[in-house]
Coordinates of C-alpha atoms in Angstrom, one line a residue:
Chain A
E1 CA 13.9 -21.3 25.1
P2 CA 11.6 -20.1 27.9
E3 CA 9.3 -17.2 27.1
V4 CA 7.0 -14.8 28.8
T5 CA 3.4 -15.6 28.0
Q6 CA 0.4 -13.3 28.2
T7 CA -3.4 -13.8 28.1
P8 CA -5.6 -12.9 26.5
S9 CA -4.0 -11.7 23.3
H10 CA -6.9 -9.3 22.6
Q11 CA -9.5 -7.9 24.9
V12 CA -12.4 -5.6 24.1
T13 CA -14.3 -4.0 27.0
Q14 CA -16.7 -1.2 27.7
M15 CA -15.6 2.0 29.4
G16 CA -15.9 1.7 33.1
Q17 CA -15.5 -2.0 33.2
E18 CA -12.7 -3.8 35.1
V19 CA -10.1 -5.8 33.2
I20 CA -7.4 -8.2 34.3
L21 CA -4.4 -8.9 32.1
R22 CA -2.5 -12.0 32.9
C23 CA 1.2 -12.8 32.5
V24 CA 3.3 -15.9 33.2
P25 CA 7.0 -14.7 33.5
I26 CA 9.9 -16.9 32.8
S27 CA 10.2 -19.4 35.6
N28 CA 13.4 -18.4 37.3
H29 CA 12.9 -14.7 36.9
L30 CA 12.3 -12.6 40.0
Y31 CA 11.6 -9.1 38.6
F32 CA 8.4 -8.4 36.8
Y33 CA 7.2 -5.4 34.8
W34 CA 4.3 -3.9 32.9
Y35 CA 4.7 -1.5 30.0
R36 CA 2.1 -0.2 27.6
Q37 CA 2.3 1.1 24.0
I38 CA -0.5 3.3 22.6
L39 CA -0.8 2.8 18.9
G40 CA 1.8 4.7 17.0
Q41 CA 3.6 5.9 20.2
K42 CA 6.6 4.7 22.2
V43 CA 6.7 2.0 24.8
E44 CA 6.0 3.4 28.3
F45 CA 6.9 2.0 31.7
L46 CA 4.1 1.4 34.1
V47 CA 5.4 -0.6 37.1
S48 CA 8.1 -2.9 38.3
F49 CA 7.5 -5.6 40.9
Y50 CA 9.9 -7.5 43.1
N51 CA 9.6 -9.6 46.2
N52 CA 5.8 -9.2 46.2
E53 CA 5.9 -5.5 46.2
I54 CA 6.0 -2.6 43.8
S55 CA 9.6 -1.4 43.3
E56 CA 8.8 1.6 41.1
K57 CA 5.8 3.0 39.3
S58 CA 5.2 5.8 36.7
E59 CA 2.8 8.7 36.8
I60 CA 0.6 6.6 34.5
F61 CA 0.1 4.0 37.2
D62 CA -2.5 5.7 39.2
D63 CA -5.1 4.4 41.6
Q64 CA -7.0 2.7 38.8
F65 CA -4.1 0.3 38.3
S66 CA -3.0 -2.5 40.5
V67 CA -0.6 -5.5 40.2
E68 CA -0.6 -8.8 41.9
R69 CA 1.3 -12.1 42.0
P70 CA -1.5 -14.3 43.1
D71 CA 0.6 -17.5 43.0
G72 CA 4.0 -18.7 42.1
S73 CA 3.6 -18.4 38.3
N74 CA 1.2 -15.6 37.4
F75 CA 1.5 -11.8 37.4
T76 CA -1.5 -9.7 36.8
L77 CA -2.4 -6.1 35.9
K78 CA -5.8 -4.9 36.9
I79 CA -7.4 -1.8 35.6
R80 CA -10.4 -1.0 37.8
S81 CA -12.5 1.3 35.7
T82 CA -11.3 1.5 32.1
K83 CA -11.2 4.7 30.1
L84 CA -11.0 5.2 26.4
E85 CA -7.4 6.3 26.7
D86 CA -6.4 3.0 28.3
S87 CA -6.7 1.4 24.8
A88 CA -3.2 0.2 24.1
M89 CA -0.9 -2.8 23.8
Y90 CA 0.1 -4.0 27.3
F91 CA 3.4 -5.8 27.6
C92 CA 4.6 -7.9 30.5
A93 CA 8.3 -8.4 31.0
S94 CA 10.5 -10.2 33.4
S95 CA 14.2 -10.3 34.2
P96 CA 16.5 -12.8 35.9
P97 CA 18.0 -12.4 39.3
D98 CA 21.6 -11.9 38.1
R99 CA 20.6 -9.3 35.4
A100 CA 17.7 -7.4 36.8
Q101 CA 17.7 -4.7 34.1
T102 CA 17.7 -7.2 31.2
Q103 CA 14.1 -7.5 30.5
Y104 CA 12.4 -10.0 28.2
F105 CA 9.0 -9.1 26.9
G106 CA 5.9 -11.1 26.4
P107 CA 3.8 -10.9 23.2
G108 CA 1.4 -8.4 24.7
T109 CA -2.4 -8.0 25.2
R110 CA -4.2 -5.6 22.9
L111 CA -6.8 -3.8 25.0
L112 CA -9.6 -1.9 23.2
V113 CA -11.9 0.2 25.4
L114 CA -15.2 1.2 23.7
Chain B
Q1 CA 13.8 17.7 26.4
K2 CA 12.9 14.1 25.5
E3 CA 14.5 11.5 27.7
V4 CA 15.6 9.3 24.8
E5 CA 16.0 10.6 21.3
Q6 CA 16.3 8.6 18.1
N7 CA 16.1 9.5 14.5
S8 CA 12.6 8.3 13.5
G9 CA 13.7 7.3 10.0
P10 CA 12.7 5.5 7.9
L11 CA 16.3 4.5 7.3
S12 CA 16.5 2.6 4.0
V13 CA 19.5 0.5 3.3
P14 CA 20.3 -2.0 0.5
E15 CA 20.7 -5.6 1.3
G16 CA 24.2 -6.4 2.5
A17 CA 24.9 -2.8 3.6
I18 CA 25.5 -1.4 7.1
A19 CA 22.6 0.3 8.9
S20 CA 23.7 2.8 11.5
L21 CA 21.3 3.8 14.3
N22 CA 21.9 6.5 16.9
C23 CA 20.4 7.3 20.3
T24 CA 21.0 10.1 22.8
Y25 CA 19.7 10.1 26.4
S26 CA 19.3 12.7 29.0
D27 CA 19.4 10.7 32.3
R28 CA 23.1 10.7 33.4
V29 CA 22.4 8.0 36.0
S30 CA 21.4 5.4 33.4
Q31 CA 23.4 2.3 34.1
S32 CA 22.7 -0.1 31.3
F33 CA 21.7 0.3 27.7
F34 CA 19.6 -2.0 25.6
W35 CA 18.6 -2.3 22.0
Y36 CA 15.3 -3.9 21.1
R37 CA 13.9 -4.8 17.7
Q38 CA 10.1 -4.5 17.2
Y39 CA 8.3 -5.8 14.2
S40 CA 5.0 -4.2 13.4
G41 CA 2.3 -5.3 15.8
K42 CA 4.7 -7.4 17.9
S43 CA 6.5 -7.0 21.2
P44 CA 10.0 -5.7 21.7
E45 CA 12.7 -8.3 21.2
L46 CA 16.0 -7.9 23.0
I47 CA 19.0 -7.9 20.6
M48 CA 21.9 -6.2 22.4
S49 CA 22.9 -4.9 25.8
I50 CA 25.9 -2.7 26.7
Y51 CA 27.0 -1.6 30.1
S52 CA 30.4 0.1 29.7
N53 CA 32.0 2.6 27.3
G54 CA 33.3 1.2 24.1
D55 CA 32.1 -1.3 21.6
K56 CA 30.4 -4.6 22.0
E57 CA 29.9 -7.0 19.1
D58 CA 27.3 -9.9 18.8
G59 CA 27.1 -11.5 15.5
R60 CA 26.1 -8.9 12.9
F61 CA 25.3 -6.3 15.6
T62 CA 27.7 -3.9 17.2
A63 CA 26.7 -1.5 20.0
Q64 CA 28.7 1.5 21.0
L65 CA 28.4 3.5 24.2
N66 CA 29.8 6.8 25.2
K67 CA 28.5 7.8 28.6
A68 CA 30.3 11.2 28.6
S69 CA 28.4 12.2 25.4
Q70 CA 25.2 10.3 26.6
Y71 CA 25.2 8.5 23.3
V72 CA 24.6 4.9 22.2
S73 CA 24.6 3.5 18.8
L74 CA 23.8 0.3 16.9
L75 CA 25.4 -1.0 13.7
I76 CA 23.8 -3.7 11.7
R77 CA 26.3 -5.3 9.3
D78 CA 25.3 -7.3 6.2
S79 CA 21.7 -6.1 6.5
Q80 CA 19.0 -8.6 5.5
P81 CA 15.4 -8.0 4.6
S82 CA 14.4 -9.7 7.9
D83 CA 16.2 -6.8 9.7
S84 CA 13.4 -4.5 8.5
A85 CA 11.8 -3.4 11.8
T86 CA 11.8 -0.6 14.3
Y87 CA 14.8 -0.5 16.6
L88 CA 14.2 0.8 20.1
C89 CA 16.9 2.3 22.3
A90 CA 16.3 1.8 26.0
P91 CA 18.5 3.1 28.8
A92 CA 17.8 1.6 32.2
N93 CA 17.7 3.4 35.5
D94 CA 17.2 1.0 38.4
Y95 CA 14.4 -1.3 37.1
K96 CA 12.9 1.1 34.6
L97 CA 13.5 1.1 30.9
S98 CA 13.0 4.4 29.1
F99 CA 12.3 3.8 25.5
G100 CA 12.9 6.0 22.6
A101 CA 10.3 6.3 19.8
G102 CA 12.4 4.1 17.6
T103 CA 14.1 4.1 14.2
T104 CA 12.4 2.3 11.4
V105 CA 14.8 0.4 9.2
T106 CA 13.9 -0.9 5.8
V107 CA 16.3 -3.2 4.0
R108 CA 15.8 -3.2 0.2
A109 CA 16.4 -6.5 -1.5

């Protein structure tokens, strides 16, 4: 069964550094998402992406964040200048064209900002 | 008021029993409702979706939705130790899922 994949599984970075988190959505899916989960807290929506543009974004998704679909298979989340509070698990999700709200999650990238 | 409220638990049930999970939501324009299972340190795994009022059964899982009461529930029948996890309620509005904090279920062997 097709799955969303994410790389790397873990990333440690220094405060102020840029990080890029990568995702490969399920191949026939057209809607892509990023969520994050700070340790011990609930899963929070960051951004949705469709047809090469952002559909919706949350208050968390400020100017330090950006998303891109650089080719036909990858979907990336960039954090320009990481802060300590960006430490979290970041999940990519995708959904099929006929059920846009049915989202399938990848395994996540655990980001630790020191 | 929290967007999505769930009893945090833990909800402890004996093996073979029914686990009953509840969720209320505040956004009346939510169109679809999802239940995810999350094992510790893992990602949310979709287990059920429900779109209209009433019951929907899928294997050992039954979801119930009452939009007038802004209430959605999940029943897990014949609970197994492998069902021990945190269950997340997630209403959808357009393309955004709003997650509750989750109910932790422990199934005692």
